[in-house]
Tab-separated table of C-alpha atoms in Angstrom:
chain	number	residue	atom	x	y	z
A	1	UNK	CA	-0.172	0.445	0.218
A	2	UNK	CA	2.631	2.346	0.785
A	3	UNK	CA	4.116	2.145	-3.197
A	4	UNK	CA	0.431	3.071	-3.913
A	5	UNK	CA	0.574	6.158	-2.635
A	6	UNK	CA	4.286	7.512	-3.107
A	7	UNK	CA	3.505	7.229	-6.768
A	8	UNK	CA	-0.136	8.275	-6.931
A	9	UNK	CA	1.304	10.249	-10.288
A	10	UNK	CA	2.251	6.934	-11.944
A	11	UNK	CA	-1.034	5.373	-10.378
A	12	UNK	CA	-3.685	8.191	-12.435
A	13	UNK	CA	-1.325	7.736	-15.289
A	14	UNK	CA	-1.007	4.110	-15.517
A	15	UNK	CA	-4.900	3.921	-14.650
A	16	UNK	CA	-6.460	5.792	-17.471
A	17	UNK	CA	-3.930	3.865	-19.987
A	18	UNK	CA	-5.695	1.005	-18.672
A	19	UNK	CA	-9.416	1.952	-18.797
A	20	UNK	CA	-8.788	3.435	-22.516
A	21	UNK	CA	-7.251	-0.865	-23.530
A	22	UNK	CA	-9.641	-1.938	-21.699
A	23	UNK	CA	-12.739	-0.064	-21.623
A	24	UNK	CA	-12.508	0.669	-25.674
A	25	UNK	CA	-12.818	-3.188	-26.530
A	26	UNK	CA	-15.816	-3.287	-24.937
A	27	UNK	CA	-17.742	-0.207	-26.621
A	28	UNK	CA	-16.299	-1.761	-29.900
A	29	UNK	CA	-17.279	-5.176	-29.300
A	30	UNK	CA	-21.047	-4.267	-28.617
A	31	UNK	CA	-21.257	-2.306	-31.539
A	32	UNK	CA	-20.337	-5.289	-33.437
A	33	UNK	CA	-21.764	-8.825	-30.788
A	34	UNK	CA	-25.352	-7.018	-30.602
A	35	UNK	CA	-26.321	-6.656	-34.045
A	36	UNK	CA	-24.587	-9.739	-34.909
A	37	UNK	CA	-26.425	-11.757	-32.255
A	38	UNK	CA	-29.406	-10.412	-32.718
A	39	UNK	CA	-28.962	-11.463	-36.990
A	40	UNK	CA	-28.277	-14.868	-36.105
A	41	UNK	CA	-30.584	-15.691	-33.280
A	42	UNK	CA	-33.065	-17.845	-35.181
A	43	UNK	CA	-30.856	-19.065	-37.750
A	44	UNK	CA	-29.362	-22.334	-35.732
A	45	UNK	CA	-26.421	-23.160	-38.770
A	46	UNK	CA	-25.542	-19.259	-38.192
A	47	UNK	CA	-25.626	-19.730	-34.379
A	48	UNK	CA	-23.713	-22.518	-34.590
A	49	UNK	CA	-21.127	-21.340	-37.082
A	50	UNK	CA	-20.685	-18.581	-34.899
A	51	UNK	CA	-20.346	-19.548	-31.417
A	52	UNK	CA	-17.421	-22.321	-33.194
A	53	UNK	CA	-15.539	-19.293	-34.493
A	54	UNK	CA	-16.013	-17.292	-31.067
A	55	UNK	CA	-15.003	-20.376	-29.146
A	56	UNK	CA	-12.065	-20.763	-31.030
A	57	UNK	CA	-11.176	-17.271	-31.127
A	58	UNK	CA	-11.499	-17.339	-27.429
A	59	UNK	CA	-9.420	-20.199	-27.305
A	60	UNK	CA	-5.952	-18.911	-28.488
A	61	UNK	CA	-3.633	-17.066	-26.016
A	62	UNK	CA	-3.720	-13.566	-25.288
A	63	UNK	CA	-0.281	-12.580	-25.311
A	64	UNK	CA	0.173	-14.574	-28.561
A	65	UNK	CA	-2.409	-12.612	-30.524
A	66	UNK	CA	-1.130	-9.382	-29.363
A	67	UNK	CA	2.000	-10.737	-31.141
A	68	UNK	CA	0.197	-12.232	-34.318
A	69	UNK	CA	-1.884	-9.267	-35.143
A	70	UNK	CA	0.717	-7.042	-36.751
A	71	UNK	CA	1.229	-9.792	-39.082
A	72	UNK	CA	-2.295	-9.226	-40.471
A	73	UNK	CA	-3.049	-5.830	-39.746
A	74	UNK	CA	-1.126	-2.501	-40.471
A	75	UNK	CA	0.319	-1.755	-36.435
A	76	UNK	CA	2.655	-2.176	-34.810
A	77	UNK	CA	3.381	-4.891	-31.586
A	78	UNK	CA	4.114	-2.208	-29.720
A	79	UNK	CA	1.135	-0.180	-30.955
A	80	UNK	CA	-2.025	0.556	-28.313
A	81	UNK	CA	-4.463	-0.442	-31.355
A	82	UNK	CA	-2.402	-4.030	-31.272
A	83	UNK	CA	-3.857	-4.916	-27.824
A	84	UNK	CA	-7.508	-2.735	-28.612
A	85	UNK	CA	-8.325	-4.656	-31.658
A	86	UNK	CA	-7.079	-8.182	-29.560
A	87	UNK	CA	-9.282	-6.918	-26.796
A	88	UNK	CA	-12.374	-6.545	-28.683
A	89	UNK	CA	-11.806	-9.836	-30.615
A	90	UNK	CA	-12.155	-11.107	-27.250
A	91	UNK	CA	-15.112	-9.265	-25.915
A	92	UNK	CA	-16.886	-9.917	-29.796
A	93	UNK	CA	-15.865	-13.747	-28.786
A	94	UNK	CA	-17.617	-13.560	-25.563
A	95	UNK	CA	-21.016	-11.442	-26.684
A	96	UNK	CA	-22.194	-12.905	-29.462
A	97	UNK	CA	-23.422	-16.253	-27.906
A	98	UNK	CA	-24.227	-14.042	-24.856
A	99	UNK	CA	-26.690	-11.664	-27.144
A	100	UNK	CA	-28.464	-14.510	-28.427
A	101	UNK	CA	-28.652	-16.152	-25.272
A	102	UNK	CA	-30.554	-12.976	-23.475
A	103	UNK	CA	-32.644	-12.896	-26.673
A	104	UNK	CA	-33.742	-16.302	-26.076
A	105	UNK	CA	-34.547	-15.445	-22.559
A	106	UNK	CA	-37.722	-12.764	-23.510
A	107	UNK	CA	-41.299	-13.701	-22.931
A	108	UNK	CA	-42.734	-16.031	-26.097
A	109	UNK	CA	-45.928	-13.881	-25.188
A	110	UNK	CA	-44.093	-10.524	-25.020
A	111	UNK	CA	-43.117	-10.878	-28.317
A	112	UNK	CA	-46.879	-12.258	-29.080
A	113	UNK	CA	-48.335	-9.018	-27.841
A	114	UNK	CA	-45.497	-6.902	-29.259
A	115	UNK	CA	-46.252	-8.175	-32.739
A	116	UNK	CA	-50.447	-8.280	-32.157
A	117	UNK	CA	-50.019	-4.328	-31.505
A	118	UNK	CA	-48.267	-3.663	-34.745
A	119	UNK	CA	-44.480	-3.868	-33.975
A	120	UNK	CA	-42.765	-4.727	-37.279
A	121	UNK	CA	-39.433	-7.095	-36.512
A	122	UNK	CA	-36.746	-5.030	-36.263
A	123	UNK	CA	-39.244	-2.388	-34.764
A	124	UNK	CA	-40.105	-5.553	-31.840
A	125	UNK	CA	-36.173	-6.218	-31.743
A	126	UNK	CA	-35.308	-2.619	-30.933
A	127	UNK	CA	-37.940	-0.718	-28.925
A	128	UNK	CA	-39.676	-4.901	-26.831
A	129	UNK	CA	-36.067	-7.610	-27.150
A	130	UNK	CA	-33.373	-5.787	-26.578
A	131	UNK	CA	-34.261	-3.474	-23.510
A	132	UNK	CA	-36.171	-6.924	-22.154
A	133	UNK	CA	-32.437	-8.371	-22.629
A	134	UNK	CA	-30.761	-6.179	-20.869
A	135	UNK	CA	-30.119	-7.860	-17.300
A	136	UNK	CA	-28.730	-11.177	-19.275
A	137	UNK	CA	-26.501	-8.475	-21.367
A	138	UNK	CA	-25.391	-6.527	-18.036
A	139	UNK	CA	-24.264	-10.148	-16.366
A	140	UNK	CA	-21.994	-11.142	-19.117
A	141	UNK	CA	-20.654	-7.531	-19.970
A	142	UNK	CA	-19.769	-7.498	-16.390
A	143	UNK	CA	-17.801	-10.656	-17.373
A	144	UNK	CA	-16.214	-8.948	-20.572
A	145	UNK	CA	-15.310	-6.161	-18.336
A	146	UNK	CA	-13.820	-8.129	-15.333
A	147	UNK	CA	-11.953	-10.136	-17.943
A	148	UNK	CA	-10.698	-7.418	-20.333
A	149	UNK	CA	-8.969	-5.606	-17.248
A	150	UNK	CA	-6.886	-8.469	-17.028
A	151	UNK	CA	-5.539	-9.054	-19.966
A	152	UNK	CA	-4.771	-5.882	-19.995
A	153	UNK	CA	-1.972	-6.856	-18.102
A	154	UNK	CA	-0.525	-9.074	-20.130
A	155	UNK	CA	-0.253	-6.460	-22.850
A	156	UNK	CA	2.707	-4.962	-19.943
A	157	UNK	CA	4.939	-7.893	-21.215
A	158	UNK	CA	5.309	-6.549	-24.939
A	159	UNK	CA	5.679	-2.879	-23.683
A	160	UNK	CA	2.123	-1.865	-23.493
A	161	UNK	CA	-0.167	-2.600	-19.985
A	162	UNK	CA	-1.071	-0.005	-17.815
A	163	UNK	CA	-1.093	-0.636	-14.504
A	164	UNK	CA	0.545	-4.692	-15.665
A	165	UNK	CA	3.766	-2.284	-16.109
A	166	UNK	CA	4.192	-2.238	-12.252
A	167	UNK	CA	4.533	-6.118	-12.312
A	168	UNK	CA	6.841	-6.302	-14.743
A	169	UNK	CA	8.828	-3.189	-13.675
A	170	UNK	CA	8.741	-4.676	-10.172
A	171	UNK	CA	9.626	-8.273	-11.387
A	172	UNK	CA	13.134	-6.857	-13.131
A	173	UNK	CA	13.403	-4.497	-10.047
A	174	UNK	CA	12.978	-7.248	-7.412
A	175	UNK	CA	10.481	-5.175	-5.890
A	176	UNK	CA	8.016	-6.490	-4.416
A	177	UNK	CA	6.228	-3.534	-3.196
A	178	UNK	CA	5.505	-2.671	-6.776
A	179	UNK	CA	4.551	-6.070	-7.936
A	180	UNK	CA	1.881	-6.193	-5.343
A	181	UNK	CA	0.854	-2.544	-5.447
A	182	UNK	CA	0.028	-3.523	-9.401
A	183	UNK	CA	-2.483	-6.450	-8.375
A	184	UNK	CA	-4.382	-3.874	-5.826
A	185	UNK	CA	-4.394	-1.385	-8.330
A	186	UNK	CA	-6.029	-3.808	-10.804
A	187	UNK	CA	-8.011	-5.409	-8.856
A	188	UNK	CA	-9.936	-2.375	-7.257
A	189	UNK	CA	-10.235	-0.818	-10.883
A	190	UNK	CA	-12.112	-4.189	-11.692
A	191	UNK	CA	-14.150	-3.726	-8.453
A	192	UNK	CA	-14.987	-0.064	-9.552
A	193	UNK	CA	-15.601	-1.004	-13.391
A	194	UNK	CA	-17.986	-4.129	-12.698
A	195	UNK	CA	-19.966	-1.930	-9.799
A	196	UNK	CA	-20.424	1.043	-12.114
A	197	UNK	CA	-21.864	-1.092	-15.349
A	198	UNK	CA	-24.531	-3.526	-12.087
A	199	UNK	CA	-25.286	0.059	-11.247
A	200	UNK	CA	-26.003	1.134	-15.482
A	201	UNK	CA	-27.875	-2.224	-15.671
A	202	UNK	CA	-29.801	-0.920	-12.886
A	203	UNK	CA	-30.524	2.529	-13.889
A	204	UNK	CA	-31.262	1.137	-17.696
A	205	UNK	CA	-34.393	-1.127	-16.882
A	206	UNK	CA	-36.096	0.166	-14.027
A	207	UNK	CA	-39.310	-2.192	-14.261
A	208	UNK	CA	-37.037	-4.623	-12.509
A	209	UNK	CA	-36.913	-2.418	-9.666
A	210	UNK	CA	-40.842	-1.836	-9.744
A	211	UNK	CA	-41.857	-5.104	-9.257
A	212	UNK	CA	-39.730	-5.917	-6.351
A	213	UNK	CA	-42.553	-3.872	-3.653
A	214	UNK	CA	-45.158	-5.927	-4.988
A	215	UNK	CA	-43.453	-9.346	-5.316
A	216	UNK	CA	-42.424	-8.580	-2.169
A	217	UNK	CA	-45.908	-7.790	-0.655
A	218	UNK	CA	-47.296	-10.248	-2.150
A	219	UNK	CA	-44.957	-12.930	-0.775
A	220	UNK	CA	-44.862	-11.445	2.986
A	221	UNK	CA	-49.136	-10.694	2.363
């Protein structure tokens, strides 16, 4: 803890880098995975192919992907874009499986009611299915966020890793307090981001809170 309080400037600078490298892939992953997951939800063949592809991508070790990507895309191994692209692939691989599952959780009766009142498929998806799928998506998004925050640390091995640089520097200089400080900082960052996503999910789904008092009253009455 002492190392943290004596290196607050470094802590802030590395935290900003860590957040940039871990959160940008989440935003890009959502942009790709949500429409893709919605598209493949009701097509069994596409869903299986996409799930298999996503599983293969996620089994690739992150460090290997960081090193291989510059051979495929026009980046250098020390570019932040290299890490962002790699983590975006991992994010899509996780979310593209979660989106169809979240949509599957929407009650068929609700879908039938939306169709009965005249919603076209696209409008129904945007106004009914996706909003009702938010709680399940938020649960998956929390897993993705924590995973990305931990994976960014691996980038420190190739010179890009935000708070993970305290691991490599501490190991090279034999400073255990610096390594422990990095572990604590990353743990706290993961908890904070996880909490913020959970709170955002509650804000986006006010109907889940509105239903609790009535259910509680019915259970105790």
